[in-house]
Tab-separated table of C-alpha atoms in Angstrom:
chain	number	residue	atom	x	y	z
A	1	MET	CA	-1.634	-50.985	29.848
A	2	SER	CA	0.986	-50.893	27.073
A	3	GLU	CA	3.398	-53.743	26.472
A	4	ALA	CA	6.970	-53.428	27.647
A	5	PRO	CA	9.377	-52.413	24.869
A	6	VAL	CA	11.254	-55.129	23.028
A	7	TYR	CA	15.012	-55.023	23.285
A	8	TYR	CA	17.095	-56.995	20.813
A	9	THR	CA	19.620	-56.584	18.041
A	10	ILE	CA	19.292	-58.314	14.704
A	11	GLU	CA	22.485	-59.466	13.021
A	12	THR	CA	21.918	-60.369	9.402
A	13	CYS	CA	23.714	-61.615	6.334
A	14	MET	CA	22.106	-62.432	2.979
A	15	ALA	CA	24.152	-64.211	0.329
A	16	THR	CA	23.621	-65.713	-3.115
A	17	ASP	CA	25.940	-67.762	-5.316
A	18	ILE	CA	25.664	-69.033	-8.885
A	19	GLY	CA	26.789	-72.532	-7.872
A	20	CYS	CA	29.061	-74.801	-9.902
A	21	VAL	CA	26.864	-75.742	-12.871
A	22	ARG	CA	24.450	-72.950	-13.819
A	23	THR	CA	25.476	-70.228	-16.266
A	24	SER	CA	23.381	-67.547	-14.545
A	25	ASN	CA	21.967	-66.847	-11.111
A	26	GLN	CA	18.161	-66.817	-11.117
A	27	ASP	CA	17.892	-66.262	-7.357
A	28	SER	CA	17.251	-62.861	-5.782
A	29	ILE	CA	17.599	-61.783	-2.148
A	30	ALA	CA	16.858	-58.725	-0.020
A	31	PHE	CA	16.958	-57.502	3.561
A	32	VAL	CA	15.259	-54.216	4.424
A	33	SER	CA	15.633	-52.353	7.722
A	34	PRO	CA	13.908	-48.937	7.667
A	35	GLY	CA	16.048	-46.013	8.711
A	36	ASP	CA	13.056	-44.234	10.224
A	37	PRO	CA	12.540	-45.446	13.835
A	38	GLU	CA	8.751	-45.126	13.615
A	39	GLU	CA	8.634	-47.164	10.414
A	40	LEU	CA	10.885	-49.742	12.049
A	41	ARG	CA	8.485	-50.014	14.985
A	42	ARG	CA	5.470	-50.251	12.669
A	43	ARG	CA	6.785	-52.685	10.071
A	44	GLY	CA	9.987	-54.146	11.539
A	45	VAL	CA	12.594	-55.675	9.253
A	46	LEU	CA	11.973	-57.798	6.169
A	47	ALA	CA	14.009	-60.583	4.529
A	48	VAL	CA	13.150	-62.199	1.182
A	49	VAL	CA	14.573	-65.085	-0.857
A	50	ALA	CA	13.224	-65.846	-4.347
A	51	ASP	CA	14.267	-68.636	-6.720
A	52	GLY	CA	13.293	-67.887	-10.320
A	53	MET	CA	12.526	-70.231	-13.170
A	54	GLY	CA	11.975	-69.774	-16.882
A	55	GLY	CA	13.802	-69.904	-20.182
A	56	HIS	CA	15.975	-67.134	-21.626
A	57	ASN	CA	16.437	-64.758	-18.658
A	58	GLY	CA	12.912	-65.289	-17.351
A	59	GLY	CA	13.920	-66.701	-13.980
A	60	GLU	CA	16.196	-63.777	-13.241
A	61	VAL	CA	13.468	-61.294	-14.192
A	62	ALA	CA	10.784	-63.097	-12.175
A	63	SER	CA	12.796	-63.318	-8.952
A	64	ARG	CA	14.016	-59.722	-9.248
A	65	VAL	CA	10.509	-58.368	-9.844
A	66	ALA	CA	9.192	-60.480	-6.962
A	67	VAL	CA	11.746	-59.207	-4.452
A	68	GLU	CA	11.435	-55.572	-5.518
A	69	THR	CA	7.634	-55.665	-5.480
A	70	ILE	CA	7.354	-57.492	-2.155
A	71	CYS	CA	9.700	-55.089	-0.385
A	72	ARG	CA	8.046	-51.992	-1.813
A	73	ARG	CA	4.473	-53.171	-1.278
A	74	TYR	CA	5.019	-54.455	2.265
A	75	PHE	CA	6.368	-51.151	3.558
A	76	ALA	CA	3.872	-49.064	1.558
A	77	SER	CA	0.851	-50.956	2.877
A	78	HIS	CA	-1.560	-48.988	5.048
A	79	ASP	CA	-2.866	-52.182	6.650
A	80	ASP	CA	-1.875	-52.339	10.313
A	81	ASP	CA	-1.708	-56.152	10.209
A	82	PRO	CA	1.714	-57.280	8.896
A	83	LEU	CA	0.248	-60.645	7.867
A	84	ARG	CA	-2.191	-58.946	5.505
A	85	ALA	CA	0.612	-56.669	4.292
A	86	ILE	CA	2.737	-59.733	3.435
A	87	GLU	CA	-0.192	-61.405	1.680
A	88	GLN	CA	-0.910	-58.263	-0.343
A	89	ALA	CA	2.768	-57.949	-1.256
A	90	LEU	CA	2.927	-61.534	-2.530
A	91	LEU	CA	-0.268	-61.141	-4.547
A	92	GLU	CA	0.957	-57.893	-6.092
A	93	ALA	CA	4.267	-59.569	-6.991
A	94	ASN	CA	2.332	-62.384	-8.660
A	95	ALA	CA	0.357	-59.899	-10.742
A	96	ALA	CA	3.461	-57.893	-11.677
A	97	ILE	CA	5.376	-60.955	-12.900
A	98	PHE	CA	2.359	-62.182	-14.864
A	99	ARG	CA	2.071	-58.774	-16.582
A	100	TYR	CA	5.772	-58.835	-17.511
A	101	ALA	CA	5.360	-62.293	-19.062
A	102	GLU	CA	2.280	-61.229	-21.031
A	103	ALA	CA	4.113	-58.188	-22.402
A	104	ASP	CA	7.218	-60.099	-23.565
A	105	ARG	CA	6.877	-63.442	-25.336
A	106	ALA	CA	10.474	-64.333	-24.426
A	107	LEU	CA	9.442	-64.284	-20.753
A	108	SER	CA	6.337	-66.438	-21.197
A	109	GLY	CA	5.944	-69.029	-18.450
A	110	MET	CA	8.458	-67.483	-16.084
A	111	GLY	CA	7.834	-67.703	-12.372
A	112	THR	CA	9.525	-67.730	-9.003
A	113	THR	CA	9.309	-68.969	-5.459
A	114	ALA	CA	9.243	-66.436	-2.640
A	115	THR	CA	9.812	-66.812	1.085
A	116	VAL	CA	9.379	-63.745	3.280
A	117	LEU	CA	10.221	-63.153	6.955
A	118	ALA	CA	9.185	-60.077	8.958
A	119	LEU	CA	10.248	-59.408	12.555
A	120	ILE	CA	8.186	-56.653	14.167
A	121	GLY	CA	8.951	-56.256	17.847
A	122	ARG	CA	7.333	-59.242	19.562
A	123	ARG	CA	5.841	-60.541	16.312
A	124	MET	CA	7.283	-62.971	13.779
A	125	CYS	CA	5.404	-63.247	10.488
A	126	PHE	CA	6.211	-65.050	7.284
A	127	GLY	CA	4.816	-65.589	3.811
A	128	HIS	CA	5.544	-68.317	1.339
A	129	VAL	CA	4.958	-69.594	-2.197
A	130	GLY	CA	6.968	-72.426	-3.784
A	131	ASP	CA	9.797	-74.470	-2.297
A	132	SER	CA	12.259	-71.977	-0.897
A	133	ARG	CA	12.282	-72.446	2.862
A	134	LEU	CA	12.246	-70.686	6.213
A	135	TYR	CA	13.792	-72.404	9.245
A	136	ARG	CA	14.025	-71.408	12.877
A	137	CYS	CA	17.006	-72.562	14.925
A	138	SER	CA	16.545	-72.573	18.712
A	139	ASP	CA	18.855	-74.329	21.170
A	140	GLY	CA	20.560	-76.175	18.329
A	141	GLN	CA	17.300	-77.547	16.906
A	142	LEU	CA	16.250	-76.566	13.388
A	143	THR	CA	12.514	-76.405	12.646
A	144	GLN	CA	11.141	-75.916	9.139
A	145	LEU	CA	8.378	-73.294	9.314
A	146	THR	CA	7.289	-73.398	5.665
A	147	LYS	CA	5.811	-76.298	3.725
A	148	ASP	CA	7.096	-76.991	0.228
A	149	ASP	CA	4.517	-76.396	-2.505
A	150	THR	CA	5.779	-79.382	-4.488
A	151	LEU	CA	4.420	-82.562	-6.006
A	152	VAL	CA	6.601	-84.757	-3.785
A	153	GLU	CA	5.463	-82.939	-0.621
A	154	GLN	CA	1.893	-83.685	-1.649
A	155	MET	CA	2.869	-87.324	-2.228
A	156	VAL	CA	4.405	-87.474	1.262
A	157	ASN	CA	1.256	-85.978	2.794
A	158	GLU	CA	-0.849	-88.594	0.985
A	159	GLY	CA	1.377	-91.398	2.241
A	160	LEU	CA	2.572	-92.381	-1.241
A	161	ILE	CA	6.267	-91.915	-0.437
A	162	THR	CA	8.354	-91.274	2.667
A	163	ALA	CA	10.095	-88.015	3.526
A	164	GLU	CA	13.445	-89.716	2.874
A	165	GLN	CA	12.301	-90.889	-0.563
A	166	ALA	CA	11.153	-87.345	-1.318
A	167	ARG	CA	14.699	-86.024	-0.825
A	168	TYR	CA	15.955	-87.946	-3.850
A	169	HIS	CA	12.783	-88.240	-5.925
A	170	PRO	CA	13.346	-87.289	-9.611
A	171	GLU	CA	10.278	-85.008	-9.528
A	172	ARG	CA	11.151	-83.274	-6.260
A	173	ASN	CA	11.455	-79.860	-7.951
A	174	ILE	CA	8.028	-79.826	-9.593
A	175	LEU	CA	6.155	-76.903	-8.048
A	176	LEU	CA	2.413	-76.802	-7.428
A	177	ARG	CA	2.436	-73.047	-6.746
A	178	SER	CA	4.712	-70.224	-7.811
A	179	LEU	CA	4.541	-66.481	-8.333
A	180	GLY	CA	3.798	-65.288	-11.855
A	181	THR	CA	2.636	-68.445	-13.610
A	182	HIS	CA	-1.104	-67.914	-13.105
A	183	PRO	CA	-3.164	-64.758	-12.520
A	184	ASP	CA	-4.995	-66.314	-9.586
A	185	LEU	CA	-2.914	-67.514	-6.661
A	186	ARG	CA	-3.436	-68.651	-3.076
A	187	VAL	CA	-0.578	-67.453	-0.868
A	188	THR	CA	0.418	-68.500	2.625
A	189	ALA	CA	0.949	-65.865	5.351
A	190	GLU	CA	1.333	-66.994	8.954
A	191	GLY	CA	2.500	-65.861	12.349
A	192	GLY	CA	4.787	-67.794	14.654
A	193	ASP	CA	6.115	-67.740	18.193
A	194	PRO	CA	7.680	-64.398	19.168
A	195	PRO	CA	11.405	-64.045	18.452
A	196	GLN	CA	13.549	-64.967	21.437
A	197	LEU	CA	17.135	-64.000	22.223
A	198	GLY	CA	19.350	-66.691	20.742
A	199	ASP	CA	16.981	-67.589	17.899
A	200	THR	CA	18.339	-67.699	14.361
A	201	PHE	CA	16.115	-67.674	11.278
A	202	VAL	CA	17.383	-69.135	8.005
A	203	LEU	CA	15.835	-68.468	4.597
A	204	CYS	CA	17.190	-70.450	1.655
A	205	SER	CA	16.570	-71.704	-1.856
A	206	ASP	CA	16.600	-75.401	-2.712
A	207	GLY	CA	20.166	-75.034	-3.926
A	208	LEU	CA	21.161	-75.084	-0.267
A	209	TYR	CA	18.888	-77.613	1.391
A	210	ASP	CA	19.141	-80.143	-1.469
A	211	SER	CA	22.843	-80.490	-0.598
A	212	VAL	CA	23.103	-79.532	3.075
A	213	GLU	CA	21.056	-81.405	5.672
A	214	ALA	CA	19.010	-79.650	8.344
A	215	ARG	CA	21.321	-80.975	11.055
A	216	GLU	CA	24.299	-79.394	9.310
A	217	ILE	CA	22.529	-76.071	8.843
A	218	ALA	CA	21.786	-75.989	12.571
A	219	GLU	CA	25.395	-76.785	13.461
A	220	VAL	CA	26.739	-74.016	11.232
A	221	VAL	CA	24.374	-71.252	12.380
A	222	GLU	CA	24.892	-72.192	16.030
A	223	ALA	CA	28.688	-72.065	15.682
A	224	CYS	CA	29.095	-68.999	13.434
A	225	ASP	CA	28.029	-65.397	13.151
A	226	PRO	CA	25.639	-64.718	10.213
A	227	GLN	CA	28.380	-63.707	7.771
A	228	ASP	CA	30.521	-66.777	8.420
A	229	ALA	CA	27.421	-68.993	8.472
A	230	CYS	CA	26.346	-67.823	5.016
A	231	ARG	CA	29.827	-68.312	3.649
A	232	ARG	CA	30.206	-71.782	5.166
A	233	LEU	CA	26.773	-73.009	4.060
A	234	ILE	CA	27.415	-71.935	0.481
A	235	GLU	CA	30.854	-73.562	0.575
A	236	LEU	CA	29.250	-76.841	1.731
A	237	ALA	CA	26.698	-76.761	-1.100
A	238	ARG	CA	29.439	-76.059	-3.648
A	239	GLU	CA	31.664	-78.812	-2.275
A	240	ARG	CA	28.787	-81.226	-2.945
A	241	GLY	CA	28.370	-80.246	-6.564
A	242	GLY	CA	26.609	-76.874	-6.460
A	243	SER	CA	24.154	-78.076	-9.113
A	244	ASP	CA	21.822	-75.108	-8.599
A	245	ASN	CA	21.998	-71.473	-7.551
A	246	ILE	CA	22.464	-71.183	-3.786
A	247	SER	CA	20.852	-68.443	-1.701
A	248	VAL	CA	20.742	-68.110	2.054
A	249	GLY	CA	19.788	-65.496	4.622
A	250	VAL	CA	20.775	-65.817	8.284
A	251	ILE	CA	18.935	-63.546	10.741
A	252	ALA	CA	20.147	-63.842	14.336
A	253	VAL	CA	18.276	-62.357	17.314
A	254	ARG	CA	20.897	-61.072	19.761
A	255	PRO	CA	20.955	-59.161	23.080
A	256	PRO	CA	20.537	-55.400	22.730
A	257	GLU	CA	23.474	-53.084	22.329
A	258	ALA	CA	21.926	-50.535	24.674
A	259	GLU	CA	18.962	-50.868	27.026
A	260	GLU	CA	17.728	-47.387	26.204
A	261	ARG	CA	16.984	-48.341	22.576
A	262	PRO	CA	13.649	-50.224	22.600
A	263	ILE	CA	13.679	-51.017	18.867
A	264	PRO	CA	15.441	-53.669	16.831
A	265	VAL	CA	18.894	-52.441	15.886
A	266	THR	CA	20.255	-54.138	12.796
A	267	ARG	CA	23.705	-54.915	11.518
A	268	GLU	CA	23.235	-56.334	8.069
A	269	MET	CA	25.218	-56.961	4.913
A	270	ILE	CA	24.893	-58.582	1.529
A	271	LEU	CA	27.743	-61.046	1.176
A	272	ASP	CA	29.421	-61.825	-2.121
A	273	PRO	CA	30.480	-65.440	-1.568
A	274	ALA	CA	32.899	-65.238	-4.482
A	275	GLU	CA	35.158	-63.036	-2.373
A	276	GLY	CA	38.143	-64.967	-1.219
A	277	ARG	CA	37.555	-67.965	-3.492
């Protein structure tokens, strides 16, 4: 017996901002919703946030290559399991960035974080490398789904420091894993509870969560539509110094527009937060 069709609409906004201190934006973002209904049923929609690092323009190159490769590889995969498709996409992005760095000495040592969310009907899957984050907001409660691949997170897990001390630790941005810095990489790809009407997923770089607390993120996404939520969250981070690039994606699961359309319908946009400032 086949499962009943899934009816919901996805409202999405992805936004990135240079912040108040940096001279360039090394973050990259993407949201992909296939136009072909069959492809949408098979692979769903995909959101990606990447936070690059590296001298010269290395960080910008690394995050851009990561996002482009992940999106292309995920939808081109012939594997029926979206978790394996996400894992393959992350590994291919790692290899692509490493090749770029080997070919251009100016890009040596560049790398990037990557956090990926896929919603496929009743399934929610995500992949992760680095310290960009994925949250799920349900009934006003924000839950962090990813674990930071950082030195301070390891110290917290080993009981050496508290979670509160980790927030302000001088080495909190030291990564243990990132895309592109080593040819061999272990990536994380997991599934979670099925998306429910009223859920909101938030992807972000550390430029947001270093300045805006989880409680505040929950309050904003509960009170605002995705576009206003992105704008407000970036404004909050900038008001508190904006010391890093700030990227955020807000993906809200809403009631369907029409019962006869048993596929996710998306209304998405890429927001330029500089508009209106």
